[in-house]
C-alpha positions as YAML, in Angstrom:
chain: A
units: angstrom
residues:
- id: 1
  name: LEU
  ca: [42.36, 92.15, -26.03]
- id: 2
  name: THR
  ca: [44.92, 92.07, -24.31]
- id: 3
  name: GLN
  ca: [47.37, 89.34, -24.74]
- id: 4
  name: LYS
  ca: [46.36, 88.52, -20.88]
- id: 5
  name: GLU
  ca: [42.73, 88.03, -21.99]
- id: 6
  name: LYS
  ca: [42.99, 86.07, -24.88]
- id: 7
  name: HIS
  ca: [44.98, 83.78, -23.03]
- id: 8
  name: LEU
  ca: [42.74, 83.26, -20.22]
- id: 9
  name: HIS
  ca: [39.84, 83.44, -22.88]
- id: 10
  name: HIS
  ca: [42.13, 80.48, -24.51]
- id: 11
  name: GLN
  ca: [42.28, 78.48, -21.29]
- id: 12
  name: ILE
  ca: [38.76, 79.44, -20.86]
- id: 13
  name: GLN
  ca: [38.04, 77.39, -23.79]
- id: 14
  name: GLU
  ca: [40.23, 74.23, -23.17]
- id: 15
  name: LEU
  ca: [38.55, 74.07, -19.68]
- id: 16
  name: GLU
  ca: [35.16, 74.07, -21.40]
- id: 17
  name: ASP
  ca: [36.44, 71.52, -23.94]
- id: 18
  name: GLU
  ca: [37.80, 69.51, -21.05]
- id: 19
  name: TYR
  ca: [34.13, 70.02, -19.16]
- id: 20
  name: ARG
  ca: [32.66, 68.86, -22.05]
- id: 21
  name: ASN
  ca: [34.72, 66.44, -22.92]
- id: 22
  name: ALA
  ca: [34.76, 65.14, -19.14]
- id: 23
  name: ARG
  ca: [31.07, 65.36, -18.79]
- id: 24
  name: ARG
  ca: [30.79, 63.39, -22.55]
- id: 25
  name: GLU
  ca: [32.97, 60.23, -20.78]
- id: 26
  name: TRP
  ca: [31.06, 61.22, -17.65]
- id: 27
  name: GLN
  ca: [27.68, 60.69, -18.76]
- id: 28
  name: THR
  ca: [28.80, 57.81, -20.91]
- id: 29
  name: GLU
  ca: [30.00, 55.74, -18.02]
- id: 30
  name: HIS
  ca: [27.03, 57.23, -16.25]
- id: 31
  name: ASP
  ca: [24.46, 55.59, -18.81]
- id: 32
  name: SER
  ca: [26.83, 52.70, -19.36]
- id: 33
  name: LEU
  ca: [26.61, 51.99, -15.65]
- id: 34
  name: LYS
  ca: [22.65, 52.76, -15.94]
- id: 35
  name: GLN
  ca: [22.35, 49.53, -18.05]
- id: 36
  name: GLN
  ca: [24.83, 47.27, -16.57]
- id: 37
  name: LEU
  ca: [22.46, 47.98, -13.42]
- id: 38
  name: VAL
  ca: [19.34, 47.71, -15.57]
- id: 39
  name: HIS
  ca: [20.56, 44.84, -16.15]
- id: 40
  name: HIS
  ca: [21.50, 43.22, -13.32]
- id: 41
  name: GLN
  ca: [17.86, 44.27, -11.62]
- id: 42
  name: ASP
  ca: [15.92, 42.10, -14.36]
- id: 43
  name: THR
  ca: [19.04, 39.18, -13.61]
- id: 44
  name: LEU
  ca: [18.22, 39.70, -9.89]
- id: 45
  name: ALA
  ca: [14.48, 40.08, -10.69]
- id: 46
  name: LYS
  ca: [14.87, 36.61, -12.96]
- id: 47
  name: THR
  ca: [17.09, 35.05, -9.74]
- id: 48
  name: GLU
  ca: [14.66, 36.06, -7.56]
- id: 49
  name: SER
  ca: [11.61, 34.72, -9.65]
- id: 50
  name: GLU
  ca: [13.15, 31.05, -10.11]
- id: 51
  name: TYR
  ca: [13.78, 30.65, -6.54]
- id: 52
  name: ASN
  ca: [10.74, 31.45, -5.08]
- id: 53
  name: GLU
  ca: [9.57, 29.12, -8.22]
- id: 54
  name: ALA
  ca: [12.05, 27.11, -6.75]
- id: 55
  name: GLN
  ca: [10.92, 27.13, -3.16]
- id: 56
  name: SER
  ca: [7.22, 26.49, -4.25]
- id: 57
  name: ASP
  ca: [8.11, 23.32, -5.81]
- id: 58
  name: ARG
  ca: [10.34, 22.70, -2.73]
- id: 59
  name: LYS
  ca: [7.66, 22.88, -0.74]
- id: 60
  name: LEU
  ca: [5.39, 20.46, -3.04]
- id: 61
  name: TYR
  ca: [8.10, 17.80, -2.94]
- id: 62
  name: GLN
  ca: [8.40, 18.17, 0.85]
- id: 63
  name: GLU
  ca: [4.60, 18.02, 1.08]
- id: 64
  name: ARG
  ca: [4.70, 15.07, -1.84]
- id: 65
  name: TYR
  ca: [7.00, 13.57, 0.53]
- id: 66
  name: GLN
  ca: [5.02, 13.60, 3.87]
- id: 67
  name: LYS
  ca: [2.50, 12.05, 1.96]
- id: 68
  name: MET
  ca: [4.16, 9.47, 1.04]
- id: 69
  name: LEU
  ca: [5.89, 8.89, 4.52]
- id: 70
  name: GLN
  ca: [2.19, 8.97, 5.69]
- id: 71
  name: GLU
  ca: [0.94, 6.28, 3.17]
- id: 72
  name: LYS
  ca: [4.25, 4.07, 3.47]
- id: 73
  name: GLN
  ca: [3.67, 3.71, 7.50]
- id: 74
  name: THR
  ca: [-0.17, 3.48, 6.55]
- id: 75
  name: LEU
  ca: [0.85, 0.66, 4.23]
- id: 76
  name: ALA
  ca: [3.26, -0.77, 6.53]
- id: 77
  name: ASP
  ca: [-0.03, -0.50, 9.57]
- id: 78
  name: ARG
  ca: [-2.32, -2.12, 7.28]
- id: 79
  name: SER
  ca: [0.75, -4.76, 6.40]
- id: 80
  name: THR
  ca: [1.34, -6.15, 10.36]
- id: 81
  name: GLU
  ca: [-2.22, -5.88, 10.25]
- id: 82
  name: LEU
  ca: [-2.77, -8.39, 7.70]
- id: 83
  name: GLU
  ca: [0.44, -10.31, 8.96]
- id: 84
  name: SER
  ca: [-1.74, -11.06, 12.51]
- id: 85
  name: GLU
  ca: [-4.65, -11.56, 10.63]
- id: 86
  name: ASN
  ca: [-2.48, -14.27, 8.42]
- id: 87
  name: TYR
  ca: [-1.22, -15.58, 11.62]
- id: 88
  name: SER
  ca: [-4.34, -15.75, 13.11]
- id: 89
  name: LEU
  ca: [-5.85, -17.10, 10.25]
- id: 90
  name: ASN
  ca: [-3.35, -19.94, 10.30]
- id: 91
  name: LEU
  ca: [-4.21, -20.95, 13.94]
- id: 92
  name: GLU
  ca: [-7.74, -21.27, 13.33]
- id: 93
  name: ALA
  ca: [-6.97, -23.71, 10.46]
- id: 94
  name: THR
  ca: [-4.50, -25.31, 12.25]
- id: 95
  name: ARG
  ca: [-7.44, -25.96, 15.27]
- id: 96
  name: LEU
  ca: [-10.19, -26.69, 12.09]
- id: 97
  name: ARG
  ca: [-7.99, -28.95, 10.48]
- id: 98
  name: LYS
  ca: [-6.83, -31.04, 14.08]
- id: 99
  name: ASN
  ca: [-11.28, -30.88, 14.44]
- id: 100
  name: LEU
  ca: [-11.77, -32.82, 11.22]
- id: 101
  name: ASP
  ca: [-8.81, -35.13, 11.60]
- id: 102
  name: GLU
  ca: [-10.67, -35.93, 15.00]
- id: 103
  name: MET
  ca: [-13.89, -36.16, 13.19]
- id: 104
  name: LYS
  ca: [-12.29, -38.58, 10.74]
- id: 105
  name: ARG
  ca: [-11.21, -40.92, 13.64]
- id: 106
  name: SER
  ca: [-14.20, -40.12, 15.00]
- id: 107
  name: MET
  ca: [-16.37, -41.54, 12.21]
- id: 108
  name: ALA
  ca: [-13.66, -44.26, 11.77]
- id: 109
  name: ASP
  ca: [-14.49, -45.12, 15.00]
- id: 110
  name: ARG
  ca: [-18.67, -45.12, 14.49]
- id: 111
  name: SER
  ca: [-17.56, -46.92, 11.07]
- id: 112
  name: SER
  ca: [-16.05, -49.76, 12.59]
- id: 113
  name: GLU
  ca: [-18.69, -50.04, 16.05]
- id: 114
  name: VAL
  ca: [-21.56, -49.78, 13.03]
- id: 115
  name: ASN
  ca: [-19.99, -52.66, 11.50]
- id: 116
  name: MET
  ca: [-19.43, -54.57, 14.47]
- id: 117
  name: TYR
  ca: [-23.55, -53.94, 15.32]
- id: 118
  name: ALA
  ca: [-24.42, -54.64, 12.13]
- id: 119
  name: ASP
  ca: [-22.06, -58.41, 12.00]
- id: 120
  name: ASP
  ca: [-23.91, -58.88, 15.34]
- id: 121
  name: PHE
  ca: [-27.17, -57.63, 13.77]
- id: 122
  name: ASP
  ca: [-26.36, -60.35, 10.71]
- id: 123
  name: ASN
  ca: [-25.27, -63.00, 13.28]
- id: 124
  name: ILE
  ca: [-28.62, -62.60, 15.81]
- id: 125
  name: LYS
  ca: [-31.16, -62.50, 12.35]
- id: 126
  name: THR
  ca: [-29.11, -65.63, 11.10]
- id: 127
  name: LYS
  ca: [-30.26, -67.53, 14.28]
- id: 128
  name: TYR
  ca: [-33.31, -66.15, 14.60]
- id: 129
  name: HIS
  ca: [-34.34, -67.57, 11.37]
- id: 130
  name: LYS
  ca: [-33.05, -71.13, 11.79]
- id: 131
  name: PHE
  ca: [-34.66, -70.54, 15.33]
- id: 132
  name: LEU
  ca: [-37.83, -69.66, 12.58]
- id: 133
  name: SER
  ca: [-37.17, -72.65, 10.61]
- id: 134
  name: LYS
  ca: [-37.04, -74.82, 13.13]
- id: 135
  name: TYR
  ca: [-40.07, -73.52, 15.24]
- id: 136
  name: ASP
  ca: [-42.12, -73.92, 11.95]
- id: 137
  name: SER
  ca: [-41.08, -77.72, 11.75]
- id: 138
  name: LEU
  ca: [-41.61, -78.12, 15.13]
- id: 139
  name: LEU
  ca: [-45.17, -76.86, 14.69]
- id: 140
  name: LYS
  ca: [-45.84, -78.87, 11.76]
- id: 141
  name: MET
  ca: [-44.51, -81.78, 13.30]
- id: 142
  name: HIS
  ca: [-46.93, -80.92, 15.96]
- id: 143
  name: GLU
  ca: [-49.44, -80.32, 13.77]
- id: 144
  name: GLU
  ca: [-48.88, -83.63, 12.12]
- id: 145
  name: ALA
  ca: [-49.58, -85.68, 15.25]
- id: 146
  name: LYS
  ca: [-52.37, -83.98, 16.33]
- id: 147
  name: ASN
  ca: [-53.25, -84.71, 13.10]
- id: 148
  name: MET
  ca: [-52.81, -88.24, 13.45]
- id: 149
  name: ASN
  ca: [-54.14, -88.92, 17.16]
- id: 150
  name: ARG
  ca: [-57.60, -87.74, 15.93]
- id: 151
  name: ARG
  ca: [-57.68, -90.41, 13.64]
...
């Protein structure tokens, strides 16, 4: 082989070595990037899963919140109803108390009327008994007078 051929052969050898080294470096970098890509894809999948879970939880909490708002409104409506019923019942109780007070006054008036009539009755009864007593004594006197006239 000539010197030139040896030199070319040596250069080819060096180029092949450089190519192999570059190929090895490229392969190493490629494998590293591939691993990073797989890691990032795993992280992305995990993050998407967590995001979907969070969205699901958010939807669930949103539904619960809406339900609680509805329950709150229902309770507020019921509270208003109960306040209205309470107001009506208080009005009715006031009316009934007034009626009861009126009945008590009426009963007291009637009671004093009855007592007055009882007093009048007692007076009349007393007068009647006096009258009967006088009548009896007059009858006895009349009988005695009749008996004396017969003798």
